[in-house]
C-alpha positions as a printed Julia matrix, in Angstrom:
113×3 Matrix{Float64}:
 67.39  430.22  68.53
 63.88  428.64  66.9
 65.5   425.52  66.64
 67.06  425.21  70.04
 63.79  426.47  71.24
 61.61  423.77  69.36
 64.16  421.13  70.61
 64.02  422.06  74.24
 59.96  422.27  74.07
 60.0   418.45  72.96
 62.72  417.22  75.2
 61.05  418.92  78.17
 57.2   417.74  76.91
 58.58  414.26  76.68
 60.75  414.42  79.98
 57.34  415.07  81.83
 55.7   411.95  80.3
 57.99  409.61  81.28
 56.7   408.89  84.86
 53.35  408.35  83.07
 54.54  406.55  80.26
 56.25  404.03  83.22
 53.39  403.7   84.52
 50.46  403.15  81.89
 52.39  401.77  79.56
 55.34  399.36  80.95
 53.47  398.96  84.02
 57.24  399.23  86.04
 58.46  400.88  89.69
 59.7   404.09  90.34
 63.42  402.43  89.35
 62.48  402.14  86.02
 61.6   405.85  85.82
 65.32  406.43  86.92
 66.46  404.03  84.58
 64.61  405.92  81.24
 65.84  409.12  82.81
 69.35  408.09  82.65
 68.93  406.73  78.74
 67.33  409.83  77.89
 70.43  411.93  79.76
 72.93  409.86  78.19
 71.7   410.34  74.72
 71.85  414.04  75.13
 75.76  414.58  75.18
 76.6   411.75  72.44
 73.99  413.45  70.27
 75.78  416.76  71.08
 79.17  415.05  70.16
 77.64  413.57  66.83
 76.52  416.69  65.64
 80.0   418.35  66.46
 81.93  415.24  64.86
 79.84  415.77  61.88
 79.75  419.78  61.47
 83.37  419.43  62.2
 83.17  422.06  65.0
 81.72  424.57  62.91
 77.85  426.08  63.05
 76.23  423.92  60.47
 72.31  424.89  60.14
 72.01  421.96  57.87
 71.9   419.38  60.68
 69.12  420.96  62.07
 66.63  418.95  59.7
 68.86  416.02  60.29
 68.23  415.86  64.24
 64.72  416.94  63.43
 64.29  413.67  61.24
 66.35  411.81  64.14
 64.2   412.64  66.71
 60.93  412.08  64.8
 62.05  408.59  63.59
 63.19  408.12  67.36
 59.65  409.1   68.67
 57.76  406.66  65.99
 60.05  403.7   66.95
 59.32  404.21  70.67
 55.92  404.28  70.08
 55.85  400.97  68.11
 57.91  399.33  70.02
 55.86  400.07  73.47
 52.73  399.33  72.02
 54.1   395.66  71.77
 55.64  395.87  75.13
 54.14  393.33  77.58
 53.07  395.51  80.48
 54.13  394.44  83.67
 52.75  394.97  87.22
 54.82  397.47  89.1
 57.81  395.48  88.94
 61.14  396.26  89.25
 64.48  396.49  86.97
 65.24  392.69  86.5
 61.81  392.02  85.07
 61.86  395.23  83.22
 65.09  393.83  81.93
 63.49  390.37  81.11
 60.71  391.67  79.33
 60.72  391.78  75.67
 61.44  395.14  74.04
 63.31  396.46  77.07
 66.43  397.34  75.49
 64.86  398.88  72.64
 62.85  401.16  74.76
 66.01  402.08  76.21
 67.55  402.74  72.8
 64.94  404.52  71.32
 64.74  406.85  74.14
 68.64  407.48  74.21
 68.05  408.51  70.2
 65.37  410.39  70.61
 67.17  412.58  73.19
């Protein structure tokens, strides 16, 4: 129960910061927020399916530390990748995709979720 509550706390806190992340770090338009949210949303079921596969359908509390380490590593990787991202000036999807590290930011966002 505590682990699930912690996961929801981290996820909710992270989701509320996506518009600020888009504006302050990436410097992109609202379309990029939708793209980041889609990446975050796609990572959640993929992570759930991975947990189901690793636990072979059984309740396995040993996966909780593994998930916590994964969330931590993905969050740190997103932070380091974003710190080297060239800030744009309120641009759309095409300039975002043309920027270096944009694909890494999307990948780390999905891995975080």
